Amino acid sequence: MTAMQRRSPLGFRAAQHTADGSTSITEKQFEGKLILRGNPSAIGANVAGVMATPMPAKVHETATGPRGTTQWLSPDEWLILTAPGGETDLSRDLTAALTGKHHQIANVTDYYTTIALSGAHARDMLMKIATVDFDPLTFKSGMGVTTNLGRANPWLRATASDSFDIIIRISMADYLWCLLAESGHEWGLAGLTPKGAGVTLHLPHFETGTPAAPAIDPTPTPDL
Amino acid sequence: MQRFRLHQGGLIDRSRPVHFTFDGRSYEGYTGDTLASALLANGVHMIARSFKYHRPRGILGAGSEDPAGLVQVGANANETDPNMRATEVEIFDGLETFSQNCWPSLSFDIGAVNDLVWRWLPAGFYYKTFMGPPANWMFFEPLIRRAAGLGKAPEGKDPDRYESQNRHCDVLVAGGGPSGLMAALTAARSGARVILSEETPLLGGRLNALDPSETSINGKTPREWVAACEAELAKLPNVTVLTRTCAFGYYADNFVALAQIEQDHLAPAARDAARPRQRLWRIRAKEVVLATGATERPLVFHGNDRPGIMLASAAETYLHRYGVKAGNRAVVFTNNNGAWGSAFALAKAGVQIVAIVDARPAPEEALMRQAASLGIPVHPHATIVDTRGQFRVKTAVVRRLDGHRGVSGEATVINCDLIAVSGGWSPNAALFSQSRGKLRFDAGLPGFRPGPSWQAERSAGAANGAMKLADCLAEGAAAGADAATKSGFAGTNPAAYTLQQPDAPSYNGIATWQLPSGRSASSTRAFVDLQNDVQAKDLKLAVQEGYASVEHAKRYTTTGMGTDQGKTVGINAFGILADELGKSMQEVGVTTYRQPFKPITFGALAGQHGGALYAPRRTTPMHDWHESHGAVFEPVGEWLRAQVYTRPGETFASALQREARTARTSVGVLDASTLGKIDIRGKDAREFLNRVYSNAWLKLAPGRCRYGLMLKEDGMVFDDGVTACLAEDHFHMTTTTGGAARVLNWLEEYLQTEWTDLEVYLTSVTEQWAVAAIGGPKAAEVVAAVADKFNPNPGNFPFMSFREATAGGIPARIFRISFTGELSYEINVPASYGLALWERVMAAGDKYKITAYGTEAMHLLRAEKGFIIVGQDTDGTVAPDDLRMPGMAKTSADFIGRRSLTRADTVRKDRKQLVGLLTEDPSVVLMEGAHIIATAVEPVERPAPALGHVTSSYKSPNLNRSIALALVKGGGELIGKTVYVSRKGADPIHATVVETDFMKQVGSHS
């Protein structure tokens, strides 16, 4: 029986670098990800105990501690990022700490992947595809946001002054990867074609000259 | 040979000549020229034909206001740009330009016969053909389309790149003239984030059209002062200056769109492939300063549309900015003091001013003296009543005004090659108006100027009605200070300046919306709109025909509806309407200004979001396998799902038959990863499910699954799916692929707004799990081989239950659920192992000739079993009972939609109900969507009375015949009866109404 090989959604893409070498797009594979939901006044102290850092309390806040980064998503919802493989233990520890308190922990490690965009042109690239104000005066290191990049809707945070981690659902990861590459075109990033762009579609209704569907199917039935 | 080029002066670079063509003829200009200035330098005035009458058109303005000097740019059919304003096209070596809307040539244009029959092409001609008998429009439409027109659209895919860019700023300044520069400098010095956009290639605006020897700012020539401003702004990191960038749209919340020309003005060899051709800037500004200047308006008199008739300010711009004389013998025709200055400037440059015609009874003494000293004949209180010259004006005929809307006295015929006209100035309030600001009429201008603001903006300078340079500078500085202060930079003081200028009388314009000619009204041809060929009398006709509102008259006559958006039209048209209606200008008002201010390419608007990046195509972890195994894909929402897998030699249809047959005779596998999945947690999760599903959920034990229907409040089916109980307080819900996001939103909304009493949390886990649905007689064998130490036999693992297991050591959730009626398992693994799972299933199923099947076979297989697809067999008007599925509407408890199920309409006996249809001839496959009727003969009555329609229809390989599902009125009562399925061009098809589970009634597998 074949072994179960683990694959990351962007594993087939090579890291991208601008011509000046300053800015790169890379995938952080298999970063551990949990969604935590609960009433912050009820679970805050317990979660802070596990994460060894206070929970982010309001929009745009993130908190990074020894076990990972917590990003505020909504008043009762957080994204927790941890080292690859760390999600199992962290989930177990949080569950133990929250026993008896109404909460939800969902492992979404495989739901999303992390695209790291870093370098001098990172903010300019984001400004081409996002309406959020990415001016360093406004979007400071450590700040997180849920936004649209083109038509993808990732979570994103500034990990340093010119570095961003973008958490994107795996089905849209390659679209976003290619859109970021396109945004870096003027700094020498190569154009890429997203997965699924060249597939064959069966759209008889849209093919000119073809009737919508034959009233009587002329196709011979194969060996029945 | 640039015969009309001055030896010195202007902002062009005489050391860098540029060669370009117009209509195949080669011309020389200089770097810094527009197409218009370069053609004028070569003595070419006529460059276009008008839209309707094909009348010769020249260059009226010197910027984006020019109405009719439109040309086609570029010879390449894929890259050519139609309707480009010659006044804005910058020339480069090798530029090819063409006249448009004329055939065979600009000077001999067959279409000009329209002009001979102009009396029969009145205002509202289009509209009248519409309103006449339908055949009229059918007859005229192709003729009109051919005869009237503009340039040619490019044919192929646009080879250029475009980008859009978002920016936030404290202060956006639209317009880089004297007011805009002062505003930007003031705001920038405060530290505010400033963006300054200027439509033309050069900052400075009207300063570039002034005689540099006469004006100085801060002790510098206007040009030096502009350069100093530019240098200061360039040094500030908080400032972005964008030239060739038009602020074209002012939207809600101070969102302003700018279109930047990045490379159009460069020779192809000089263009940088890495950069876009044009860039859209989407600006969100805290405060906006509108310093968009003013537009000089033409005068409306008989014969006012010939090439060689130009705005006085444009003639001055060509002189001082481009070093071009627009003519040698000029008549200046004005109703204000401003154009006198233009006349003197032209005279100083060597243009012979053969007359100044002023419509005002008594022009200023000082001006009269200056004209006399220059030997310029002056005709006060006079008008031009006619002009002549086929392709360029040759003579002007002048008569005195009689003060009673007529003319008197002898006609003076004046030979000339240029008529410089000025009907006063209109503040350029398009952006202000787009922002929802209200314009007010200022009789002193006369004209409309910005009134109360709606958004966080202010107008400054000429855009605000200030017609003196000193006022423009002061207003700009004050506006910049105000904007910076309001955006959070308190205490910003207006930038200081000193100005030296010769004493000029104030502008003192009067209202002359149309000038008399002494001719009969019907034979007067005085144009208001030079692009759309609207004459003054067309507007009067519109009023006579009852179009009293300015908005109606505009549409009826197409006034200002060309690509120029009537920049030189507006107030003259409003004035003529006001006169005709006997109302004040304020009462008549203005038409609505809409975005865009001028035409913007679709490329710029699309930006980088085109082609393969137009929208995401969501793919599953198994996508690569599908693609490499002949999959044809089906878009399902944003998802791409494998529809069938064609093997060599197979068609779509034959592959489908193979897949559907193997899935019942051996084993098949479907990629079901796209189904929506929601993790539900909390002590009230079970109660929550009981409220959202129409069937009963309270007794579902851990480890068990159930199919559920969700209804909207109206009682109609909204979504369906199987939900598993993982633990007492923990459930795993599945939804349809397309419904995943809206179901989650819907449930979250109910939890947050209606059921705050329930302790339940929801989280989407749709893509956490990759899912292989394995079904068929050999499914258990395959699952046994895929999962580790797992007994999938039905005796051990009952239908509608769920187990945790591992597959190759990877945690898996296995559900025994079926969408085909066969023995079936859905194996869920973390998505990063999805492809590995799939490969493992394929390997395990190899000895059973396992087939991957796509969504088409899945649809077919479930139809054989009579299972519905929400959205295909339901359409938002189908209640649970209409599906004739027993037990789907509980009576034991409340749920969303319950109360609607007892409405009189919902309990009607003749509601459309889901039934099966078997055609009399088993080889006939009905068309999905076909109408079902009660008679064997197509009724004559239209619309034909229908019983319902076919919702799903297939050729079933397992039943060896066609099958169909249909919604039929009172369908349940019709079981066993014959209905008829309508089709085009042939007799209706006979079909028997049956129950929906075809597997059960048609018999065993073939």
Short mmCIF file of N, CA, C and O in Angstrom, two decimals, chain A residues 12 34 79 91 106 119 137 145 170 174 185 187 195 197:
data_model
loop_
_atom_site.label_atom_id
_atom_site.label_comp_id
_atom_site.label_asym_id
_atom_site.label_seq_id
_atom_site.Cartn_x
_atom_site.Cartn_y
_atom_site.Cartn_z
N PHE A 12 4.56 23.02 -5.00
CA PHE A 12 5.08 22.93 -6.37
C PHE A 12 5.60 24.26 -6.89
O PHE A 12 6.13 24.34 -7.98
N LEU A 34 -5.04 26.99 14.54
CA LEU A 34 -6.26 26.64 15.27
C LEU A 34 -7.19 27.85 15.23
O LEU A 34 -6.73 29.00 15.22
N LEU A 79 -7.44 33.44 15.65
CA LEU A 79 -6.61 32.51 14.89
C LEU A 79 -5.33 32.31 15.69
O LEU A 79 -4.68 33.29 16.08
N SER A 91 -3.63 22.31 20.92
CA SER A 91 -5.07 22.08 20.98
C SER A 91 -5.41 21.30 22.25
O SER A 91 -6.37 21.62 22.96
N ALA A 106 -10.98 24.50 16.78
CA ALA A 106 -11.02 23.72 15.54
C ALA A 106 -9.63 23.76 14.92
O ALA A 106 -9.03 24.82 14.76
N GLY A 119 10.08 42.12 2.28
CA GLY A 119 11.06 42.92 1.58
C GLY A 119 10.58 44.32 1.26
O GLY A 119 9.44 44.70 1.57
N LEU A 137 3.17 54.05 8.42
CA LEU A 137 2.69 54.90 9.51
C LEU A 137 1.42 54.31 10.12
O LEU A 137 1.14 54.52 11.30
N VAL A 145 -5.08 41.84 10.15
CA VAL A 145 -6.30 42.29 9.52
C VAL A 145 -6.91 41.15 8.71
O VAL A 145 -6.20 40.25 8.27
N ILE A 170 -6.52 26.99 1.21
CA ILE A 170 -5.65 26.30 0.26
C ILE A 170 -6.21 26.34 -1.16
O ILE A 170 -5.45 26.39 -2.12
N ASP A 174 -3.03 29.33 -4.71
CA ASP A 174 -2.24 29.55 -5.92
C ASP A 174 -2.71 30.79 -6.67
O ASP A 174 -1.90 31.51 -7.25
N HIS A 185 5.39 42.48 -10.70
CA HIS A 185 5.88 42.48 -12.08
C HIS A 185 6.86 43.63 -12.34
O HIS A 185 7.90 43.44 -12.97
N TRP A 187 8.86 44.94 -10.48
CA TRP A 187 10.18 44.74 -9.86
C TRP A 187 10.79 43.41 -10.30
O TRP A 187 11.67 42.86 -9.64
N LYS A 195 -3.11 27.66 -10.97
CA LYS A 195 -3.64 26.31 -11.13
C LYS A 195 -5.11 26.40 -11.53
O LYS A 195 -5.86 27.21 -11.02
N ALA A 197 -6.23 27.34 -14.40
CA ALA A 197 -6.52 28.32 -15.46
C ALA A 197 -6.67 27.65 -16.82
O ALA A 197 -7.45 28.10 -17.65
#
